[in-house]
Amino acid sequence: MSWHPQYRSSKFRHVYGKAASKEKCYDCVPITRNVHDNHFCAVNPHFIAVVTECAGGGAFLVIPIHQTGKLDPHYPKICGHKGNVLDIKWNPFNDFVIASCSEDATVKIWDIPKHLLTRNITSPKKELLGHVRRVGLIEWHPTANNILFSSGYDYKIMIWNLDTKEAVISNPVKILDAHKDVVLSMSFNTDGSLLATACRDRKIRLIDPRAGTVLQEASYKSHRVNKVLFLGNVKKLFSTGTSRWNNRQIALWDQNDLSVPLLEEDLDGSSGLLFPFYDSDTHMLYVVGKGDGNIRYYEISPEKPYLNYLMEYRSHLPQKGIGMMPKRGLEVSACEIFRFYKLIPTKSLIEPISMIVPRRSESYQEDIYPLTTGAQPALTAQEWLNGVNKGPLLVSLRPGSGAVNASPQFLEPEPLMKTTDLSQQQGRGGRILLEDMQKPSEIEDSRKQLKVEEKLPKNEQIRLSNGFDIFECPPPKTENELLQMFYRQQEEIRRLREVVNQRDVQIKQLELELRNLCMDAGRY
């Protein structure tokens, strides 16, 4: 008999959740009281959007990600819907475009201005009219640009091509009519060639979205599914739901065989929904409970037992909804591998929760940050509709690699990697290599960036800071405008600090080069 150790060797065994301090939370946010089972929150590296309470229609807030603290009660809203907003999603390839769907049976696409909002936005960039009943779910395609999926209470999933000049689009490019009840959840595989859905008829369906055909169907009586998630890079599906005895339950399925789940596990007897999130870079799976304050997290493995429980983040504050920051918005210097934004309506609070791998070193940890999905689309909308499949374009999260931003308008440089102390480098003896500090391509990129900045006139550098012209707005006249100017100056100070850090790194690099030259000269 072979001996198996009681523990697994994993670099994520000790991951822990860390709630943000009060100053870094978003306070006085009027979070929606809608009982629809959705996240009600969408996050990207520039903004956090949250569905809010609004009289006479539906609205949501878009708050700059660094504007923490108390929110002005008169803060502008995006309020063009005639019914309650049920779902919001940021465009994965443009941080200034967001989609929303509502009980008024419409889907609207909004352009968010680069500067802070000063008045309510009521006119969308595009309006999608096709559903005859309320629209409960929207999902952007993961690799193709401007392809949006919407699902309504008319039991239809519609595919929209937004690469048109029309402001009002009435004809979707495809209608998937494979469901006999309301679709509760949609999820794509890695390249977006397959769509998994969970339906109120308790079935999981695997669909080819372009052909409109159902490839597989799971009808497992002891698992009533609510949410389904594609674990694309391990060829599996994960679902949350309830058992016959109304216990909250999770299940894992083989993508190629949905007849019986690979694994089925009851969690507890609570009644709230379970929201699953998957990080394909670390193979970690997070299960967030609605109505409680818990976040369970697991590690997925290709062999049995498939699902390895790691830990549980516990809080006494229940969450109504949850948002997730894309990987390119994480703080890699703190070894942060995931970040949630927890909606707490009882306190009108949005609380960021960081999942952190405990490491002592402050240098970039290559092993926990593999290449990840970037902010550029792999395909155009027409290419995908023509049948082309392509995986996401991958980028490095290493500071200074410069491939993490989804907005070409923003000119903010990314902070470079913190260098180790020169005395520690000397202690190793011998020649000090620049490759120990950074890759040559990154050094060249940072030098070019600094040269471009030096060539700009000083007034141009100031005006272009933070991606917008600071002279385009008149001096502040009200308290709200003054607060907005204050946040804008905070952003400017942060950018200038990053520039100073870059120059410090460049000085240390030149010192290393000079020391190497002196050592070479001493040998000869």
XYZ file of C-alpha atoms in Angstrom:
524
model
C 0.000 0.000 0.000
C 1.411 3.396 -0.966
C 1.566 6.102 1.661
C -0.129 9.446 0.919
C 0.769 12.536 2.951
C -2.079 14.288 4.760
C -1.194 17.642 3.155
C -0.606 18.858 -0.393
C 2.383 20.826 -1.513
C 0.993 24.062 -2.927
C 2.215 27.646 -3.061
C -1.379 28.792 -2.380
C -1.955 26.794 0.811
C -1.573 29.880 2.999
C -3.495 32.431 0.912
C -5.489 34.722 3.197
C -8.143 37.382 2.718
C -7.436 40.923 3.879
C -10.223 43.516 4.137
C -9.294 47.098 3.271
C -9.101 49.746 5.972
C -12.024 52.142 6.424
C -10.217 54.884 4.466
C -9.891 52.613 1.416
C -13.564 51.615 1.366
C -16.362 53.373 -0.509
C -18.822 54.748 2.036
C -22.351 56.203 1.765
C -23.061 54.337 -1.494
C -26.827 53.806 -2.009
C -26.647 50.127 -3.047
C -29.706 48.707 -4.807
C -32.347 46.820 -2.836
C -33.292 44.708 -5.873
C -33.581 40.996 -5.079
C -32.377 39.814 -8.513
C -29.553 37.248 -8.214
C -26.684 39.146 -9.850
C -23.380 40.709 -8.846
C -24.678 44.336 -9.059
C -21.045 45.466 -9.286
C -18.429 45.643 -12.051
C -14.802 46.694 -11.626
C -11.849 47.552 -13.863
C -8.480 49.237 -13.101
C -10.015 52.710 -13.511
C -13.600 52.537 -12.246
C -15.996 50.696 -9.985
C -19.617 50.568 -11.154
C -22.447 49.658 -8.793
C -26.209 49.429 -9.304
C -27.958 51.960 -7.098
C -31.404 52.964 -5.894
C -33.136 55.465 -8.131
C -36.690 56.819 -8.224
C -38.499 56.493 -11.558
C -36.256 54.095 -13.461
C -32.918 52.351 -13.083
C -29.467 53.806 -12.493
C -25.925 52.889 -11.581
C -22.901 54.774 -10.282
C -19.439 54.872 -11.857
C -16.818 55.867 -9.283
C -13.072 56.335 -10.022
C -11.232 53.463 -8.393
C -9.015 55.765 -6.270
C -11.918 57.927 -5.055
C -12.418 56.127 -1.736
C -14.086 57.463 1.373
C -17.532 59.040 1.638
C -19.448 59.503 -1.593
C -21.194 62.795 -2.269
C -24.983 62.198 -1.998
C -25.388 64.250 -5.203
C -22.776 62.261 -7.123
C -23.844 61.948 -10.819
C -25.468 58.721 -12.036
C -25.871 56.866 -15.327
C -29.655 56.815 -15.468
C -31.071 56.202 -18.937
C -33.095 53.050 -18.216
C -36.855 53.158 -17.572
C -36.778 50.060 -15.353
C -34.459 48.659 -12.667
C -30.919 47.875 -13.846
C -30.315 44.126 -13.428
C -26.742 43.642 -14.683
C -23.697 45.746 -15.617
C -20.448 44.614 -17.278
C -17.330 46.548 -18.356
C -15.956 45.989 -21.839
C -12.828 43.826 -21.256
C -10.951 45.696 -24.016
C -11.981 49.274 -23.223
C -12.042 50.530 -19.647
C -14.313 53.442 -20.627
C -17.206 51.432 -22.099
C -19.819 49.674 -19.961
C -22.958 47.695 -20.862
C -26.127 47.570 -18.773
C -29.421 45.673 -19.041
C -32.718 46.378 -17.403
C -36.313 45.431 -16.688
C -37.290 47.771 -19.564
C -36.187 44.977 -21.996
C -33.242 46.988 -23.369
C -29.460 46.713 -23.312
C -27.525 49.985 -23.403
C -23.855 50.692 -24.088
C -22.368 53.723 -22.331
C -19.235 55.791 -22.914
C -17.727 56.929 -19.614
C -15.747 60.211 -19.906
C -12.070 60.273 -18.946
C -12.572 63.162 -16.532
C -14.759 62.895 -13.457
C -18.506 62.991 -13.966
C -20.085 66.387 -13.346
C -23.678 65.637 -14.395
C -25.954 62.652 -14.897
C -25.519 60.669 -18.128
C -28.860 59.858 -19.741
C -27.949 59.234 -23.414
C -26.272 55.900 -24.232
C -23.754 55.352 -27.007
C -25.821 52.432 -28.352
C -29.172 50.881 -27.544
C -29.951 47.227 -28.283
C -33.625 46.424 -28.844
C -34.581 42.795 -29.394
C -35.895 41.240 -26.210
C -39.618 41.397 -25.500
C -39.286 40.857 -21.744
C -36.789 42.063 -19.148
C -33.094 41.361 -19.744
C -31.430 39.711 -16.762
C -27.893 38.868 -17.939
C -25.209 40.324 -20.209
C -21.762 38.949 -21.005
C -18.948 40.259 -23.221
C -17.095 37.797 -25.446
C -13.674 37.022 -23.873
C -11.510 37.320 -27.024
C -13.519 39.029 -29.799
C -13.960 42.787 -29.787
C -17.471 44.312 -29.538
C -19.405 41.029 -29.289
C -22.030 41.078 -26.532
C -24.399 38.319 -25.350
C -27.679 39.148 -23.615
C -30.232 36.849 -21.997
C -33.820 37.777 -21.192
C -36.965 36.471 -19.557
C -38.223 35.644 -23.057
C -35.925 32.553 -22.737
C -33.682 33.782 -25.589
C -29.960 34.527 -25.737
C -29.087 37.195 -28.312
C -25.664 37.839 -29.835
C -24.959 41.470 -30.753
C -22.270 42.903 -33.028
C -21.491 46.428 -31.825
C -19.095 47.153 -34.732
C -21.713 49.294 -36.462
C -22.332 53.032 -36.712
C -26.005 52.687 -35.798
C -26.968 54.112 -32.416
C -30.006 51.820 -32.171
C -29.518 48.146 -33.107
C -32.715 46.126 -33.499
C -31.379 42.987 -35.176
C -28.996 40.681 -33.292
C -26.614 38.652 -35.439
C -27.842 35.418 -33.818
C -30.639 34.288 -31.510
C -30.122 31.156 -29.394
C -33.541 29.634 -28.742
C -32.497 26.444 -26.940
C -33.943 27.114 -23.478
C -37.410 26.404 -22.140
C -37.108 28.658 -19.098
C -35.132 31.643 -17.793
C -31.332 31.476 -18.194
C -29.735 32.013 -14.764
C -26.068 32.039 -15.738
C -23.753 32.209 -18.781
C -20.042 31.399 -19.005
C -17.524 31.127 -21.881
C -14.588 28.813 -22.319
C -11.120 30.346 -22.773
C -11.370 31.199 -26.488
C -15.113 31.895 -26.471
C -15.994 29.058 -28.864
C -18.305 27.369 -26.322
C -20.982 28.761 -24.029
C -22.205 27.052 -20.855
C -25.607 28.041 -19.459
C -27.584 27.254 -16.311
C -31.343 27.382 -16.685
C -34.265 27.469 -14.290
C -35.353 24.074 -15.673
C -32.352 22.724 -13.650
C -30.311 21.823 -16.730
C -26.769 22.756 -17.704
C -26.305 23.178 -21.454
C -23.110 23.339 -23.484
C -23.777 25.394 -26.631
C -21.911 26.268 -29.805
C -22.980 29.947 -29.939
C -22.314 30.518 -33.650
C -24.126 27.391 -34.807
C -26.812 27.713 -32.144
C -26.697 23.995 -31.386
C -26.744 22.324 -27.976
C -23.699 20.035 -27.813
C -24.444 18.538 -24.386
C -27.098 18.737 -21.734
C -26.867 17.812 -18.052
C -30.036 16.910 -16.222
C -28.943 15.612 -12.842
C -31.912 15.404 -10.481
C -30.043 15.665 -7.176
C -28.360 18.978 -8.145
C -30.570 22.000 -8.884
C -28.180 24.374 -10.615
C -28.151 28.166 -10.160
C -24.772 29.299 -11.492
C -22.340 27.632 -13.884
C -18.718 28.525 -14.602
C -16.352 27.324 -17.332
C -12.952 26.206 -16.010
C -11.601 26.551 -19.513
C -7.958 25.598 -19.126
C -8.789 22.351 -17.268
C -11.725 21.319 -19.536
C -14.231 21.268 -16.695
C -17.419 23.013 -15.593
C -18.206 24.110 -12.057
C -21.732 24.733 -10.829
C -23.390 25.930 -7.651
C -26.946 25.173 -6.620
C -28.994 23.260 -4.079
C -29.432 19.599 -3.218
C -32.700 17.677 -2.781
C -32.661 18.669 0.895
C -32.163 22.379 0.057
C -28.543 22.443 1.183
C -26.185 24.706 -0.725
C -24.179 22.495 -3.044
C -21.255 22.655 -5.474
C -20.538 20.246 -8.339
C -17.711 19.678 -10.799
C -18.359 18.339 -14.321
C -16.269 16.961 -17.148
C -16.696 19.197 -20.196
C -16.941 16.147 -22.472
C -19.428 14.211 -20.332
C -22.211 16.003 -18.466
C -24.204 12.886 -17.576
C -22.858 12.607 -13.990
C -20.777 15.129 -12.011
C -17.173 14.245 -11.194
C -17.677 15.621 -7.715
C -20.620 16.766 -5.618
C -20.380 18.392 -2.195
C -22.897 19.939 0.212
C -21.622 23.103 1.908
C -24.244 24.291 4.403
C -27.945 24.849 4.939
C -28.048 28.581 4.174
C -30.523 29.857 1.618
C -28.360 32.453 -0.167
C -26.975 31.963 -3.658
C -23.350 30.942 -4.283
C -21.345 33.004 -6.810
C -18.325 31.139 -8.292
C -15.169 32.898 -9.580
C -12.223 31.168 -11.262
C -8.641 32.375 -11.630
C -7.174 30.402 -14.534
C -3.638 31.689 -13.791
C -3.444 30.177 -10.305
C -6.124 27.444 -10.819
C -7.913 28.831 -7.768
C -11.675 28.786 -7.414
C -13.571 31.171 -5.130
C -17.138 30.571 -3.917
C -18.853 33.660 -2.536
C -22.071 33.314 -0.538
C -24.858 35.850 -1.018
C -26.423 36.878 2.283
C -23.417 35.794 4.354
C -19.880 37.133 4.728
C -17.948 34.016 3.708
C -15.625 33.424 0.753
C -14.444 29.820 0.375
C -11.523 29.115 -1.901
C -10.228 25.937 -3.499
C -7.460 24.809 -5.805
C -8.373 22.885 -8.954
C -6.197 19.921 -9.981
C -6.490 17.789 -13.156
C -6.523 14.511 -11.190
C -8.631 13.286 -8.293
C -9.799 14.695 -5.933
C -10.014 17.610 -8.460
C -11.166 20.138 -5.852
C -8.806 20.863 -2.945
C -10.171 23.032 -0.145
C -7.716 25.722 0.970
C -9.347 28.147 3.393
C -12.360 30.320 4.107
C -12.485 34.078 4.566
C -15.095 34.909 7.195
C -16.802 38.192 7.985
C -19.838 39.130 10.066
C -20.983 41.615 7.401
C -23.228 39.948 4.787
C -22.685 40.725 1.095
C -25.524 41.398 -1.335
C -23.320 41.447 -4.425
C -19.679 41.198 -5.367
C -17.305 42.694 -7.928
C -13.988 41.346 -9.155
C -10.918 43.296 -10.251
C -9.199 42.008 -13.446
C -5.674 40.688 -12.898
C -4.078 43.726 -14.567
C -5.458 45.943 -11.785
C -3.909 44.031 -8.862
C -1.073 45.208 -6.634
C 1.694 42.746 -7.507
C 4.168 44.315 -5.046
C 1.921 43.099 -2.198
C 1.581 39.577 -3.721
C -2.139 40.172 -4.286
C -3.586 37.437 -6.528
C -7.302 38.349 -6.452
C -9.452 41.249 -5.276
C -13.151 41.335 -4.494
C -15.372 44.362 -3.960
C -18.035 43.401 -1.454
C -21.396 45.233 -1.441
C -22.724 45.710 2.110
C -26.133 47.429 1.837
C -26.754 47.463 5.599
C -23.875 49.934 5.953
C -24.054 51.486 2.423
C -20.458 50.331 2.056
C -18.268 48.780 -0.647
C -15.367 46.932 0.964
C -12.357 45.722 -1.069
C -11.019 42.302 0.003
C -7.558 41.281 -1.218
C -6.465 37.652 -1.461
C -2.758 37.616 -0.653
C 0.017 35.020 -0.876
C 2.291 35.610 2.146
C 5.821 36.304 0.886
C 8.662 38.173 2.578
C 10.360 39.398 -0.555
C 9.199 42.677 -2.119
C 10.487 41.730 -5.576
C 8.211 40.551 -8.388
C 7.088 36.945 -7.796
C 7.213 35.275 -11.211
C 5.787 31.958 -9.985
C 2.457 33.379 -8.788
C 2.036 35.787 -11.713
C 2.229 33.819 -14.973
C 1.262 35.490 -18.260
C -2.358 36.584 -17.974
C -5.159 37.836 -20.204
C -4.390 41.316 -21.492
C -6.525 44.258 -22.511
C -6.278 43.775 -26.286
C -8.778 41.682 -28.294
C -7.466 38.653 -30.174
C -10.155 38.883 -32.884
C -12.429 41.399 -34.517
C -16.165 40.838 -34.246
C -16.411 39.797 -37.911
C -13.545 37.311 -37.642
C -15.259 35.550 -34.741
C -18.616 35.521 -36.548
C -16.859 33.983 -39.572
C -15.769 31.008 -37.451
C -12.238 31.944 -36.331
C -11.205 30.818 -32.818
C -8.279 32.335 -30.988
C -7.205 32.331 -27.351
C -6.732 35.572 -25.410
C -3.607 37.671 -25.922
C -1.400 37.215 -22.860
C 0.689 39.870 -21.109
C 3.075 39.978 -18.177
C 2.082 41.688 -14.934
C 5.713 42.581 -14.225
C 5.844 46.308 -13.405
C 7.298 48.220 -16.330
C 6.222 45.692 -18.972
C 3.707 48.328 -20.145
C 1.081 45.943 -21.563
C -1.515 46.092 -18.823
C -3.592 49.177 -19.631
C -6.803 48.910 -21.634
C -6.957 52.601 -22.456
C -4.534 54.146 -24.943
C -5.731 57.574 -23.811
C -4.097 57.283 -20.394
C -0.432 58.226 -20.394
C 0.330 57.099 -16.875
C 3.551 55.046 -16.660
C 3.439 51.818 -14.695
C 5.692 51.717 -11.624
C 8.927 49.824 -12.192
C 10.090 46.893 -10.094
C 11.633 47.766 -6.757
C 15.349 47.053 -6.844
C 17.190 45.294 -4.079
C 19.773 47.107 -2.036
C 23.137 47.495 -3.779
C 24.989 46.334 -0.683
C 23.101 43.009 -0.844
C 24.078 42.630 -4.494
C 27.723 43.345 -3.622
C 27.671 40.706 -0.911
C 27.257 37.987 -3.534
C 30.627 38.904 -5.003
C 31.735 39.015 -8.629
C 30.205 40.970 -11.478
C 26.747 42.542 -10.914
C 24.471 41.869 -13.886
C 21.694 44.202 -14.962
C 19.647 41.115 -15.822
C 19.420 40.480 -12.072
C 17.490 43.712 -11.762
C 15.367 43.821 -14.924
C 15.139 42.409 -18.423
C 16.982 44.462 -21.112
C 13.747 45.076 -23.048
C 12.159 46.590 -19.947
C 15.168 48.859 -19.375
C 14.976 50.090 -22.977
C 11.222 50.681 -22.691
C 11.627 52.736 -19.532
C 14.460 54.785 -21.087
C 12.392 55.538 -24.191
C 9.443 56.568 -22.033
C 11.592 58.945 -19.989
C 13.124 60.452 -23.141
C 9.677 61.142 -24.574
C 8.656 62.828 -21.333
C 11.808 64.977 -21.338
C 11.148 66.147 -24.918
C 7.639 67.414 -24.031
C 7.455 71.042 -22.845
C 6.768 71.343 -19.146
C 3.329 72.836 -19.620
C 2.373 70.001 -22.019
C 3.473 67.399 -19.479
C 1.239 68.956 -16.846
C -1.724 69.331 -19.187
C -1.566 65.759 -20.441
C -1.162 64.306 -16.972
C -3.643 61.647 -15.916
C -4.989 61.338 -19.468
C -6.927 64.602 -19.684
C -6.422 68.354 -19.998
C -6.678 69.922 -16.551
C -7.497 73.287 -18.084
C -10.558 72.010 -19.936
C -12.744 72.610 -16.847
C -13.365 76.011 -15.202
C -12.262 76.665 -11.597
C -14.405 74.875 -9.001
C -17.435 76.858 -7.802
C -19.253 74.309 -5.658
C -18.196 71.901 -2.936
C -18.731 68.951 -5.295
C -16.481 70.470 -7.976
C -13.851 71.276 -5.349
C -13.906 67.645 -4.171
C -13.501 66.435 -7.741
C -10.516 68.749 -8.239
C -9.007 67.410 -5.020
C -9.243 63.800 -6.247
C -7.804 64.851 -9.580
C -4.787 66.417 -7.843
C -4.343 63.277 -5.755
C -4.163 61.281 -8.975
C -1.580 63.750 -10.339
C 0.566 63.405 -7.205
C 0.447 59.614 -7.522
C 1.574 59.814 -11.148
C 4.470 62.139 -10.289
C 5.596 59.770 -7.545
C 5.707 56.958 -10.098
C 7.850 59.096 -12.398
C 10.233 59.850 -9.516
C 10.438 56.124 -8.709
C 11.302 55.393 -12.332
C 14.116 57.903 -12.272
C 15.463 56.422 -9.028
C 15.544 53.023 -10.730
C 17.349 54.506 -13.732
C 19.964 56.070 -11.429
C 20.583 52.702 -9.763
C 20.907 51.047 -13.157
C 23.524 53.587 -14.247
C 25.405 53.057 -10.967
C 25.478 49.335 -11.689
C 26.793 49.906 -15.206
C 29.472 52.242 -13.888
C 30.513 49.738 -11.226
C 30.757 46.960 -13.807
C 32.941 49.148 -16.028
C 35.243 49.950 -13.088
C 35.544 46.251 -12.252
C 36.403 45.432 -15.882
C 39.005 48.204 -15.960
C 40.558 46.934 -12.692
C 41.043 43.464 -14.151
C 43.028 44.728 -17.119
